[in-house]
Amino acid sequence: MYDFQTVNNRRNSNSVKWDVQKQELPMNLADMDFQTAPEIITALQEKVATGIFGYENVPLEYYQAVKLWYQQVHQCTLQTEWMLFATGVVPAISSIVRRMSHAGDNIVVQPPVYNIFYHSIENNGRHTLTNDLLYQDGSYQINWEQLEQQLAQPLTTMMLLCNPQNPSGQIWTKSQLSKLSRLCKQYQVVLVSDEIHGDLTIGDHDYTPICSLPMDLLQQTVALVSPSKTFNLAALHAATVIVPNQFLRAQINRGLNNDELAEPNLVAIPGSIAAYTKGQKWLSALKQQLQQNYQLVDWYLQQNLPAIKLISGGATYLLWLDCSALKIPADQLATQLQELEGLLLSPGNIYRGNGDHFLRMNIACPPEILQTGLQKLVQGIKLIQK
Ligand SMILES: Cc1ncc(COP(=O)(O)O)c(C=O)c1O
């Protein structure tokens, strides 16, 4: 019923991802090469057809749609009063950093992690404290001892968590999230959980929204969600900031308003409501396609390039490829793949931690494109190894 096979030409369409040379194939930036759900397209068309695009409020219906989604899809009960609208997850993170920490404070992150976290911290004059994840047998574990020492430092006021993790796709368990929240509570550290990839779990995996923890563990917590990754709506510029504690919420609300991030554009509200109220069927079809793509990559690498290991974190359409057996730094690999084959992958070193031995590959594309990308990867690595 839904089409994930058609190759859509995104060149010359103002796409950041596809603004590349003619011979290049971008599999780096995190958006999808699929059209969004037809139910969302219809809602946007209806909005555009009104022809009147004045200033807009965020109606209660928007927050109710977010609540309904989290209840139905993730069995997590949210209160609409906990929610604030923002024009994106990253703008909200940067605003929260500015409002809830001071210049010179420490902010903890767990590399390898979404590179823009470092921008939000460092461009605002805060220090990054890195609680590097421990890489064991193809999955990542938390170094709890180091984490506690870092959270206990008097100048540590915030932690940015990625749940599930970009780039590894790692899904944090309820007990890990509880332990993290307990530590943040103990040391009065604001815990900001970026859950933008939460809907995109692969196969039987499920993610635990941090807001499904008991209320006493949510007093320091901020969760950030958005339909933008799930439904390929990045340019909608819509996100929801969920803050159970009313005092923290008032502070963050003030920050978002001071930074002028609290007002929606014409499509943000109708697009998000359509996604959250009518998007479930499309999402299950998308997840099936992503699972097939994932299996194709796994099989193809085992057959043709066993030196590269696919790390199966369980979430996101971003694959984390362990290239350590090649003994070539990630940035060098990425540059050479671009030069030799026109294949664009993200070099893992930008996510810091042990990312230096990894490449990140976006597989949210029709199988035809994925096959071309895989062929380029295998050919390119063969040439590099010669
Ligand atoms: C973990 C994570 N957070 C946030 C974003 C971007 O969010 P937004 O476009 O709402 O600013 C991305 C995009 O790749 C991401 O991977």
mmCIF file of C-alpha atoms and ligand atoms in Angstrom:
data_model
loop_
_atom_site.group_PDB
_atom_site.id
_atom_site.type_symbol
_atom_site.label_atom_id
_atom_site.label_comp_id
_atom_site.label_asym_id
_atom_site.label_seq_id
_atom_site.Cartn_x
_atom_site.Cartn_y
_atom_site.Cartn_z
ATOM 1 C CA MET A 1 0.000 0.000 0.000
ATOM 2 C CA TYR A 2 2.803 2.433 0.821
ATOM 3 C CA ASP A 3 5.655 2.969 -1.605
ATOM 4 C CA PHE A 4 9.223 2.554 -0.387
ATOM 5 C CA GLN A 5 10.598 1.369 -3.738
ATOM 6 C CA THR A 6 10.391 4.424 -5.996
ATOM 7 C CA VAL A 7 13.658 6.268 -6.401
ATOM 8 C CA ASN A 8 12.767 9.931 -5.845
ATOM 9 C CA ASN A 9 15.090 12.405 -7.506
ATOM 10 C CA ARG A 10 16.107 14.761 -4.713
ATOM 11 C CA ARG A 11 18.905 16.515 -6.605
ATOM 12 C CA ASN A 12 18.355 20.266 -7.143
ATOM 13 C CA SER A 13 15.545 20.314 -4.566
ATOM 14 C CA ASN A 14 17.250 22.395 -1.829
ATOM 15 C CA SER A 15 18.004 19.113 -0.038
ATOM 16 C CA VAL A 16 21.053 19.497 2.194
ATOM 17 C CA LYS A 17 21.778 15.780 1.811
ATOM 18 C CA TRP A 18 21.551 15.760 -1.980
ATOM 19 C CA ASP A 19 23.366 19.053 -2.617
ATOM 20 C CA VAL A 20 26.375 17.047 -3.835
ATOM 21 C CA GLN A 21 28.252 16.396 -7.068
ATOM 22 C CA LYS A 22 26.410 14.579 -9.890
ATOM 23 C CA GLN A 23 28.409 11.367 -9.477
ATOM 24 C CA GLU A 24 28.074 11.313 -5.677
ATOM 25 C CA LEU A 25 25.684 9.177 -3.614
ATOM 26 C CA PRO A 26 24.933 10.652 -0.180
ATOM 27 C CA MET A 27 24.289 8.066 2.547
ATOM 28 C CA ASN A 28 25.431 10.299 5.362
ATOM 29 C CA LEU A 29 22.958 12.959 6.535
ATOM 30 C CA ALA A 30 20.024 11.724 8.676
ATOM 31 C CA ASP A 31 16.949 12.139 6.521
ATOM 32 C CA MET A 32 15.107 9.572 4.434
ATOM 33 C CA ASP A 33 14.796 9.268 0.657
ATOM 34 C CA PHE A 34 11.158 8.172 1.024
ATOM 35 C CA GLN A 35 8.126 10.418 0.691
ATOM 36 C CA THR A 36 6.368 10.966 3.991
ATOM 37 C CA ALA A 37 3.022 9.303 4.813
ATOM 38 C CA PRO A 38 0.198 10.214 2.364
ATOM 39 C CA GLU A 39 -1.973 11.061 5.402
ATOM 40 C CA ILE A 40 0.490 13.828 6.286
ATOM 41 C CA ILE A 41 0.752 15.098 2.713
ATOM 42 C CA THR A 42 -3.054 15.470 2.624
ATOM 43 C CA ALA A 43 -3.061 17.459 5.882
ATOM 44 C CA LEU A 44 -0.356 19.790 4.543
ATOM 45 C CA GLN A 45 -2.208 20.235 1.248
ATOM 46 C CA GLU A 46 -5.371 21.168 3.138
ATOM 47 C CA LYS A 47 -3.437 23.753 5.128
ATOM 48 C CA VAL A 48 -1.819 25.272 2.032
ATOM 49 C CA ALA A 49 -5.222 25.376 0.297
ATOM 50 C CA THR A 50 -6.524 27.822 2.942
ATOM 51 C CA GLY A 51 -4.117 30.428 1.527
ATOM 52 C CA ILE A 52 -3.980 32.301 4.848
ATOM 53 C CA PHE A 53 -0.717 31.954 6.713
ATOM 54 C CA GLY A 54 -0.818 34.350 9.646
ATOM 55 C CA TYR A 55 0.702 33.896 13.114
ATOM 56 C CA GLU A 56 -0.290 30.639 14.776
ATOM 57 C CA ASN A 57 -0.891 29.331 18.270
ATOM 58 C CA VAL A 58 -0.102 25.801 19.389
ATOM 59 C CA PRO A 59 -3.551 24.318 20.130
ATOM 60 C CA LEU A 60 -4.281 21.798 22.881
ATOM 61 C CA GLU A 61 -5.037 19.325 20.083
ATOM 62 C CA TYR A 62 -1.310 19.277 19.221
ATOM 63 C CA TYR A 63 -0.306 18.231 22.746
ATOM 64 C CA GLN A 64 -3.148 15.706 22.861
ATOM 65 C CA ALA A 65 -1.831 14.160 19.652
ATOM 66 C CA VAL A 66 1.649 13.768 21.194
ATOM 67 C CA LYS A 67 0.088 12.245 24.316
ATOM 68 C CA LEU A 68 -2.010 9.814 22.243
ATOM 69 C CA TRP A 69 1.029 8.665 20.248
ATOM 70 C CA TYR A 70 3.119 7.976 23.342
ATOM 71 C CA GLN A 71 0.215 6.135 24.937
ATOM 72 C CA GLN A 72 -0.635 4.006 21.899
ATOM 73 C CA VAL A 73 2.817 3.395 20.454
ATOM 74 C CA HIS A 74 5.019 3.348 23.564
ATOM 75 C CA GLN A 75 2.547 2.668 26.403
ATOM 76 C CA CYS A 76 3.852 5.777 28.128
ATOM 77 C CA THR A 77 1.436 8.154 29.830
ATOM 78 C CA LEU A 78 2.371 11.788 29.411
ATOM 79 C CA GLN A 79 0.458 14.816 30.655
ATOM 80 C CA THR A 80 -0.255 17.543 28.131
ATOM 81 C CA GLU A 81 0.690 20.165 30.797
ATOM 82 C CA TRP A 82 4.260 18.790 30.763
ATOM 83 C CA MET A 83 4.717 19.740 27.096
ATOM 84 C CA LEU A 84 6.160 22.764 25.342
ATOM 85 C CA PHE A 85 6.385 23.304 21.602
ATOM 86 C CA ALA A 86 9.773 24.130 20.042
ATOM 87 C CA THR A 87 10.956 24.660 16.483
ATOM 88 C CA GLY A 88 13.320 21.682 16.577
ATOM 89 C CA VAL A 89 15.177 19.350 18.895
ATOM 90 C CA VAL A 90 18.615 20.897 18.402
ATOM 91 C CA PRO A 91 17.412 24.498 18.849
ATOM 92 C CA ALA A 92 15.652 23.355 22.050
ATOM 93 C CA ILE A 93 18.779 21.600 23.367
ATOM 94 C CA SER A 94 20.895 24.704 22.773
ATOM 95 C CA SER A 95 18.282 26.869 24.464
ATOM 96 C CA ILE A 96 18.092 24.524 27.487
ATOM 97 C CA VAL A 97 21.896 24.548 27.720
ATOM 98 C CA ARG A 98 21.858 28.359 27.807
ATOM 99 C CA ARG A 99 19.001 28.604 30.294
ATOM 100 C CA MET A 100 19.821 25.768 32.698
ATOM 101 C CA SER A 101 23.642 25.942 32.854
ATOM 102 C CA HIS A 102 26.243 28.688 33.038
ATOM 103 C CA ALA A 103 29.261 29.423 30.862
ATOM 104 C CA GLY A 104 32.133 27.295 32.135
ATOM 105 C CA ASP A 105 29.865 24.535 33.544
ATOM 106 C CA ASN A 106 30.425 20.894 32.680
ATOM 107 C CA ILE A 107 27.926 19.009 30.541
ATOM 108 C CA VAL A 108 28.240 15.226 30.386
ATOM 109 C CA VAL A 109 27.785 13.267 27.145
ATOM 110 C CA GLN A 110 28.426 9.637 26.221
ATOM 111 C CA PRO A 111 30.510 9.341 23.054
ATOM 112 C CA PRO A 112 30.284 8.164 20.410
ATOM 113 C CA VAL A 113 27.214 10.381 20.213
ATOM 114 C CA TYR A 114 25.370 12.757 17.877
ATOM 115 C CA ASN A 115 28.010 15.321 16.932
ATOM 116 C CA ILE A 116 25.717 18.345 17.209
ATOM 117 C CA PHE A 117 25.541 17.837 21.004
ATOM 118 C CA TYR A 118 29.133 19.104 21.095
ATOM 119 C CA HIS A 119 28.123 22.225 19.159
ATOM 120 C CA SER A 120 25.260 22.954 21.580
ATOM 121 C CA ILE A 121 27.682 22.652 24.506
ATOM 122 C CA GLU A 122 30.871 24.183 23.193
ATOM 123 C CA ASN A 123 29.430 26.992 21.040
ATOM 124 C CA ASN A 124 27.711 28.173 24.212
ATOM 125 C CA GLY A 125 30.966 28.212 26.172
ATOM 126 C CA ARG A 126 30.339 25.130 28.323
ATOM 127 C CA HIS A 127 32.787 22.242 28.826
ATOM 128 C CA THR A 128 32.105 18.784 27.442
ATOM 129 C CA LEU A 129 32.743 15.993 29.942
ATOM 130 C CA THR A 130 32.976 12.737 28.040
ATOM 131 C CA ASN A 131 31.753 9.557 29.678
ATOM 132 C CA ASP A 132 32.967 7.376 26.785
ATOM 133 C CA LEU A 133 30.841 4.290 26.256
ATOM 134 C CA LEU A 134 32.695 1.007 26.686
ATOM 135 C CA TYR A 135 32.679 -1.084 23.533
ATOM 136 C CA GLN A 136 32.391 -4.793 24.265
ATOM 137 C CA ASP A 137 31.422 -7.608 21.896
ATOM 138 C CA GLY A 138 29.662 -5.328 19.456
ATOM 139 C CA SER A 139 27.638 -3.307 21.930
ATOM 140 C CA TYR A 140 28.137 -0.319 24.163
ATOM 141 C CA GLN A 141 28.008 -0.238 27.960
ATOM 142 C CA ILE A 142 28.030 2.668 30.359
ATOM 143 C CA ASN A 143 31.119 3.318 32.465
ATOM 144 C CA TRP A 144 29.115 3.923 35.661
ATOM 145 C CA GLU A 145 32.051 4.585 37.950
ATOM 146 C CA GLN A 146 33.382 7.368 35.745
ATOM 147 C CA LEU A 147 29.874 8.717 35.161
ATOM 148 C CA GLU A 148 29.212 9.083 38.871
ATOM 149 C CA GLN A 149 32.518 10.884 39.389
ATOM 150 C CA GLN A 150 31.646 13.281 36.576
ATOM 151 C CA LEU A 151 28.093 13.945 37.777
ATOM 152 C CA ALA A 152 29.408 14.536 41.308
ATOM 153 C CA GLN A 153 31.671 17.395 40.210
ATOM 154 C CA PRO A 154 30.208 20.668 41.537
ATOM 155 C CA LEU A 155 30.393 22.334 38.120
ATOM 156 C CA THR A 156 28.505 19.558 36.328
ATOM 157 C CA THR A 157 24.985 20.881 35.860
ATOM 158 C CA MET A 158 23.643 18.937 32.886
ATOM 159 C CA MET A 159 23.839 15.656 31.004
ATOM 160 C CA LEU A 160 22.751 15.129 27.391
ATOM 161 C CA LEU A 161 21.539 11.599 26.755
ATOM 162 C CA CYS A 162 20.689 10.155 23.347
ATOM 163 C CA ASN A 163 17.914 7.546 23.785
ATOM 164 C CA PRO A 164 18.189 5.585 21.521
ATOM 165 C CA GLN A 165 21.736 6.456 20.679
ATOM 166 C CA ASN A 166 22.769 8.027 17.410
ATOM 167 C CA PRO A 167 25.100 6.746 15.855
ATOM 168 C CA SER A 168 25.190 3.225 17.345
ATOM 169 C CA GLY A 169 21.414 2.679 17.515
ATOM 170 C CA GLN A 170 21.834 1.446 21.078
ATOM 171 C CA ILE A 171 18.564 1.350 23.027
ATOM 172 C CA TRP A 172 18.913 2.041 26.737
ATOM 173 C CA THR A 173 17.036 -0.286 29.067
ATOM 174 C CA LYS A 174 14.604 0.777 31.754
ATOM 175 C CA SER A 175 17.072 -0.187 34.463
ATOM 176 C CA GLN A 176 19.885 1.825 32.836
ATOM 177 C CA LEU A 177 17.566 4.823 32.515
ATOM 178 C CA SER A 178 16.483 4.464 36.147
ATOM 179 C CA LYS A 179 20.067 4.306 37.359
ATOM 180 C CA LEU A 180 21.011 7.345 35.267
ATOM 181 C CA SER A 181 18.024 9.302 36.545
ATOM 182 C CA ARG A 182 18.771 8.367 40.149
ATOM 183 C CA LEU A 183 22.358 9.599 39.790
ATOM 184 C CA CYS A 184 21.259 12.852 38.137
ATOM 185 C CA LYS A 185 18.742 13.398 40.926
ATOM 186 C CA GLN A 186 21.362 12.694 43.587
ATOM 187 C CA TYR A 187 23.822 15.210 42.111
ATOM 188 C CA GLN A 188 21.207 17.749 40.949
ATOM 189 C CA VAL A 189 22.118 17.450 37.311
ATOM 190 C CA VAL A 190 19.483 18.251 34.672
ATOM 191 C CA LEU A 191 19.094 15.168 32.471
ATOM 192 C CA VAL A 192 18.137 16.015 28.885
ATOM 193 C CA SER A 193 17.069 12.943 26.923
ATOM 194 C CA ASP A 194 16.959 13.364 23.148
ATOM 195 C CA GLU A 195 14.447 10.729 21.980
ATOM 196 C CA ILE A 196 14.075 11.790 18.355
ATOM 197 C CA HIS A 197 14.965 8.257 17.121
ATOM 198 C CA GLY A 198 12.657 6.503 19.618
ATOM 199 C CA ASP A 199 9.966 5.487 17.118
ATOM 200 C CA LEU A 200 12.471 3.903 14.741
ATOM 201 C CA THR A 201 13.211 0.608 16.410
ATOM 202 C CA ILE A 202 14.065 -2.351 14.200
ATOM 203 C CA GLY A 203 12.461 -5.814 14.406
ATOM 204 C CA ASP A 204 11.295 -6.857 17.890
ATOM 205 C CA HIS A 205 13.145 -4.099 19.680
ATOM 206 C CA ASP A 206 11.257 -1.443 21.592
ATOM 207 C CA TYR A 207 12.487 1.730 23.214
ATOM 208 C CA THR A 208 11.731 2.974 26.708
ATOM 209 C CA PRO A 209 10.773 6.652 26.859
ATOM 210 C CA ILE A 210 12.503 8.173 29.855
ATOM 211 C CA CYS A 211 9.137 9.634 30.901
ATOM 212 C CA SER A 212 7.871 6.128 31.620
ATOM 213 C CA LEU A 213 9.998 6.158 34.802
ATOM 214 C CA PRO A 214 8.261 6.919 38.103
ATOM 215 C CA MET A 215 7.546 10.596 38.830
ATOM 216 C CA ASP A 216 10.139 10.876 41.612
ATOM 217 C CA LEU A 217 12.862 10.085 39.045
ATOM 218 C CA LEU A 218 11.608 12.706 36.578
ATOM 219 C CA GLN A 219 12.125 15.838 38.637
ATOM 220 C CA GLN A 220 15.423 16.672 36.879
ATOM 221 C CA THR A 221 14.394 15.312 33.487
ATOM 222 C CA VAL A 222 13.658 16.851 30.102
ATOM 223 C CA ALA A 223 12.659 14.634 27.159
ATOM 224 C CA LEU A 224 12.728 15.835 23.563
ATOM 225 C CA VAL A 225 10.600 14.195 20.904
ATOM 226 C CA SER A 226 9.593 14.998 17.352
ATOM 227 C CA PRO A 227 7.950 13.339 14.347
ATOM 228 C CA SER A 228 10.800 14.607 12.158
ATOM 229 C CA LYS A 229 12.979 11.463 11.967
ATOM 230 C CA THR A 230 10.030 9.046 12.176
ATOM 231 C CA PHE A 231 8.114 10.558 9.273
ATOM 232 C CA ASN A 232 10.881 12.363 7.364
ATOM 233 C CA LEU A 233 9.621 15.808 8.317
ATOM 234 C CA ALA A 234 12.832 17.617 9.308
ATOM 235 C CA ALA A 235 11.832 20.796 7.469
ATOM 236 C CA LEU A 236 8.576 20.957 9.456
ATOM 237 C CA HIS A 237 10.652 22.323 12.345
ATOM 238 C CA ALA A 238 8.476 20.922 15.086
ATOM 239 C CA ALA A 239 9.463 19.266 18.349
ATOM 240 C CA THR A 240 7.986 18.770 21.797
ATOM 241 C CA VAL A 241 9.903 19.430 24.998
ATOM 242 C CA ILE A 242 8.502 17.339 27.846
ATOM 243 C CA VAL A 243 9.254 18.557 31.369
ATOM 244 C CA PRO A 244 7.335 16.882 34.213
ATOM 245 C CA ASN A 245 8.662 19.246 36.920
ATOM 246 C CA GLN A 246 6.727 22.514 36.807
ATOM 247 C CA PHE A 247 9.588 24.716 38.082
ATOM 248 C CA LEU A 248 12.071 23.353 35.587
ATOM 249 C CA ARG A 249 9.384 23.656 32.899
ATOM 250 C CA ALA A 250 8.803 27.334 33.673
ATOM 251 C CA GLN A 251 12.531 28.026 33.316
ATOM 252 C CA ILE A 252 12.797 26.150 30.029
ATOM 253 C CA ASN A 253 9.651 27.789 28.712
ATOM 254 C CA ARG A 254 11.168 31.191 29.444
ATOM 255 C CA GLY A 255 14.359 30.169 27.650
ATOM 256 C CA LEU A 256 12.540 28.895 24.558
ATOM 257 C CA ASN A 257 10.541 32.127 24.384
ATOM 258 C CA ASN A 258 13.574 34.344 24.907
ATOM 259 C CA ASP A 259 15.263 32.479 22.073
ATOM 260 C CA GLU A 260 12.110 32.870 19.937
ATOM 261 C CA LEU A 261 11.781 29.103 19.406
ATOM 262 C CA ALA A 262 8.212 28.656 20.591
ATOM 263 C CA GLU A 263 6.126 29.674 17.570
ATOM 264 C CA PRO A 264 5.152 27.213 14.853
ATOM 265 C CA ASN A 265 5.324 27.773 11.117
ATOM 266 C CA LEU A 266 2.230 27.078 8.993
ATOM 267 C CA VAL A 267 2.830 23.356 8.526
ATOM 268 C CA ALA A 268 4.280 22.395 11.909
ATOM 269 C CA ILE A 269 0.973 21.870 13.696
ATOM 270 C CA PRO A 270 -1.167 20.187 10.992
ATOM 271 C CA GLY A 271 1.796 18.023 9.934
ATOM 272 C CA SER A 272 2.581 16.872 13.480
ATOM 273 C CA ILE A 273 -1.075 16.200 14.339
ATOM 274 C CA ALA A 274 -1.550 14.141 11.171
ATOM 275 C CA ALA A 275 1.658 12.200 11.894
ATOM 276 C CA TYR A 276 0.718 11.411 15.475
ATOM 277 C CA THR A 277 -2.951 10.633 14.872
ATOM 278 C CA LYS A 278 -2.863 8.981 11.432
ATOM 279 C CA GLY A 279 0.715 7.782 10.960
ATOM 280 C CA GLN A 280 0.841 4.402 12.709
ATOM 281 C CA LYS A 281 0.167 2.212 9.670
ATOM 282 C CA TRP A 282 2.727 4.021 7.562
ATOM 283 C CA LEU A 283 5.284 3.706 10.348
ATOM 284 C CA SER A 284 4.829 -0.067 10.611
ATOM 285 C CA ALA A 285 5.280 -0.353 6.837
ATOM 286 C CA LEU A 286 8.396 1.839 7.010
ATOM 287 C CA LYS A 287 9.851 -0.269 9.803
ATOM 288 C CA GLN A 288 9.375 -3.409 7.730
ATOM 289 C CA GLN A 289 11.266 -1.789 4.855
ATOM 290 C CA LEU A 290 14.033 -0.646 7.185
ATOM 291 C CA GLN A 291 14.322 -4.148 8.605
ATOM 292 C CA GLN A 292 14.656 -5.581 5.088
ATOM 293 C CA ASN A 293 17.284 -2.983 4.239
ATOM 294 C CA TYR A 294 19.109 -3.816 7.434
ATOM 295 C CA GLN A 295 19.072 -7.541 6.630
ATOM 296 C CA LEU A 296 20.333 -6.817 3.129
ATOM 297 C CA VAL A 297 23.313 -4.872 4.477
ATOM 298 C CA ASP A 298 24.085 -7.562 7.038
ATOM 299 C CA TRP A 299 23.991 -10.317 4.418
ATOM 300 C CA TYR A 300 25.885 -8.298 1.797
ATOM 301 C CA LEU A 301 28.720 -7.414 4.149
ATOM 302 C CA GLN A 302 29.051 -10.982 5.409
ATOM 303 C CA GLN A 303 29.279 -12.215 1.802
ATOM 304 C CA ASN A 304 31.482 -9.500 0.335
ATOM 305 C CA LEU A 305 33.217 -7.538 3.046
ATOM 306 C CA PRO A 306 33.427 -9.556 6.281
ATOM 307 C CA ALA A 307 36.138 -7.217 7.586
ATOM 308 C CA ILE A 308 33.387 -4.655 8.253
ATOM 309 C CA LYS A 309 31.050 -5.572 11.089
ATOM 310 C CA LEU A 310 27.535 -4.227 11.378
ATOM 311 C CA ILE A 311 26.732 -3.188 14.942
ATOM 312 C CA SER A 312 23.128 -3.934 15.681
ATOM 313 C CA GLY A 313 21.997 -1.438 18.264
ATOM 314 C CA GLY A 314 18.286 -2.046 17.609
ATOM 315 C CA ALA A 315 17.164 1.416 16.545
ATOM 316 C CA THR A 316 17.523 4.129 13.884
ATOM 317 C CA TYR A 317 18.086 3.840 10.159
ATOM 318 C CA LEU A 318 21.705 4.825 10.719
ATOM 319 C CA LEU A 319 24.025 1.828 10.616
ATOM 320 C CA TRP A 320 27.203 1.817 12.621
ATOM 321 C CA LEU A 321 29.893 -0.057 10.757
ATOM 322 C CA ASP A 322 32.884 -1.290 12.722
ATOM 323 C CA CYS A 323 35.875 -0.939 10.387
ATOM 324 C CA SER A 324 38.607 -1.535 12.988
ATOM 325 C CA ALA A 325 39.897 -4.620 11.152
ATOM 326 C CA LEU A 326 40.856 -2.365 8.214
ATOM 327 C CA LYS A 327 43.256 -0.404 10.446
ATOM 328 C CA ILE A 328 42.567 2.846 8.570
ATOM 329 C CA PRO A 329 41.200 5.910 10.420
ATOM 330 C CA ALA A 330 37.533 6.675 9.705
ATOM 331 C CA ASP A 331 38.106 10.150 8.258
ATOM 332 C CA GLN A 332 40.637 8.715 5.798
ATOM 333 C CA LEU A 333 38.238 5.917 4.822
ATOM 334 C CA ALA A 334 35.374 8.368 4.284
ATOM 335 C CA THR A 335 37.510 10.725 2.188
ATOM 336 C CA GLN A 336 38.819 7.901 0.016
ATOM 337 C CA LEU A 337 35.346 6.385 -0.482
ATOM 338 C CA GLN A 338 34.172 9.799 -1.656
ATOM 339 C CA GLU A 339 37.122 10.249 -4.008
ATOM 340 C CA LEU A 340 37.164 6.729 -5.436
ATOM 341 C CA GLU A 341 33.460 5.840 -5.573
ATOM 342 C CA GLY A 342 31.529 9.041 -4.864
ATOM 343 C CA LEU A 343 30.037 7.333 -1.817
ATOM 344 C CA LEU A 344 29.344 9.685 1.070
ATOM 345 C CA LEU A 345 29.307 8.132 4.545
ATOM 346 C CA SER A 346 29.787 9.869 7.900
ATOM 347 C CA PRO A 347 33.246 9.300 9.408
ATOM 348 C CA GLY A 348 32.782 8.012 12.968
ATOM 349 C CA ASN A 349 35.423 10.290 14.482
ATOM 350 C CA ILE A 350 32.993 13.255 14.422
ATOM 351 C CA TYR A 351 30.973 11.467 17.127
ATOM 352 C CA ARG A 352 34.182 11.167 19.226
ATOM 353 C CA GLY A 353 34.758 8.256 21.653
ATOM 354 C CA ASN A 354 35.836 5.163 19.743
ATOM 355 C CA GLY A 355 34.143 6.479 16.570
ATOM 356 C CA ASP A 356 37.527 6.683 14.867
ATOM 357 C CA HIS A 357 37.126 3.057 13.708
ATOM 358 C CA PHE A 358 33.577 3.393 12.418
ATOM 359 C CA LEU A 359 31.579 4.659 9.466
ATOM 360 C CA ARG A 360 27.900 5.628 9.730
ATOM 361 C CA MET A 361 25.623 4.699 6.840
ATOM 362 C CA ASN A 362 22.046 5.897 6.320
ATOM 363 C CA ILE A 363 19.914 3.052 4.919
ATOM 364 C CA ALA A 364 16.566 4.894 4.755
ATOM 365 C CA CYS A 365 16.388 4.654 0.987
ATOM 366 C CA PRO A 366 14.808 2.424 -1.676
ATOM 367 C CA PRO A 367 16.579 -0.948 -2.017
ATOM 368 C CA GLU A 368 17.863 0.040 -5.465
ATOM 369 C CA ILE A 369 19.866 2.927 -3.975
ATOM 370 C CA LEU A 370 21.006 0.782 -1.077
ATOM 371 C CA GLN A 371 22.363 -1.868 -3.440
ATOM 372 C CA THR A 372 24.292 0.752 -5.399
ATOM 373 C CA GLY A 373 25.693 2.114 -2.140
ATOM 374 C CA LEU A 374 26.776 -1.319 -0.969
ATOM 375 C CA GLN A 375 28.485 -2.059 -4.279
ATOM 376 C CA LYS A 376 30.341 1.234 -4.035
ATOM 377 C CA LEU A 377 31.370 0.466 -0.469
ATOM 378 C CA VAL A 378 32.785 -2.950 -1.363
ATOM 379 C CA GLN A 379 34.552 -1.704 -4.498
ATOM 380 C CA GLY A 380 35.931 1.319 -2.668
ATOM 381 C CA ILE A 381 37.325 -0.674 0.249
ATOM 382 C CA LYS A 382 38.949 -3.136 -2.170
ATOM 383 C CA LEU A 383 40.670 -0.250 -3.966
ATOM 384 C CA ILE A 384 41.747 1.330 -0.682
ATOM 385 C CA GLN A 385 43.242 -1.951 0.517
ATOM 386 C CA LYS A 386 45.223 -2.500 -2.691
HETATM 387 C C1 LIG B 1 19.930 12.579 18.043
HETATM 388 C C2 LIG B 1 19.436 13.690 17.173
HETATM 389 N N1 LIG B 1 18.873 14.781 17.724
HETATM 390 C C3 LIG B 1 18.397 15.802 16.981
HETATM 391 C C4 LIG B 1 18.497 15.778 15.600
HETATM 392 C C5 LIG B 1 17.984 16.935 14.793
HETATM 393 O O1 LIG B 1 16.794 17.420 15.341
HETATM 394 P P1 LIG B 1 16.083 18.720 14.759
HETATM 395 O O2 LIG B 1 16.119 18.630 13.272
HETATM 396 O O3 LIG B 1 14.695 18.667 15.333
HETATM 397 O O4 LIG B 1 16.836 19.898 15.284
HETATM 398 C C6 LIG B 1 19.085 14.662 14.973
HETATM 399 C C7 LIG B 1 19.247 14.624 13.512
HETATM 400 O O5 LIG B 1 19.952 13.829 12.972
HETATM 401 C C8 LIG B 1 19.549 13.601 15.777
HETATM 402 O O6 LIG B 1 20.111 12.504 15.232
#
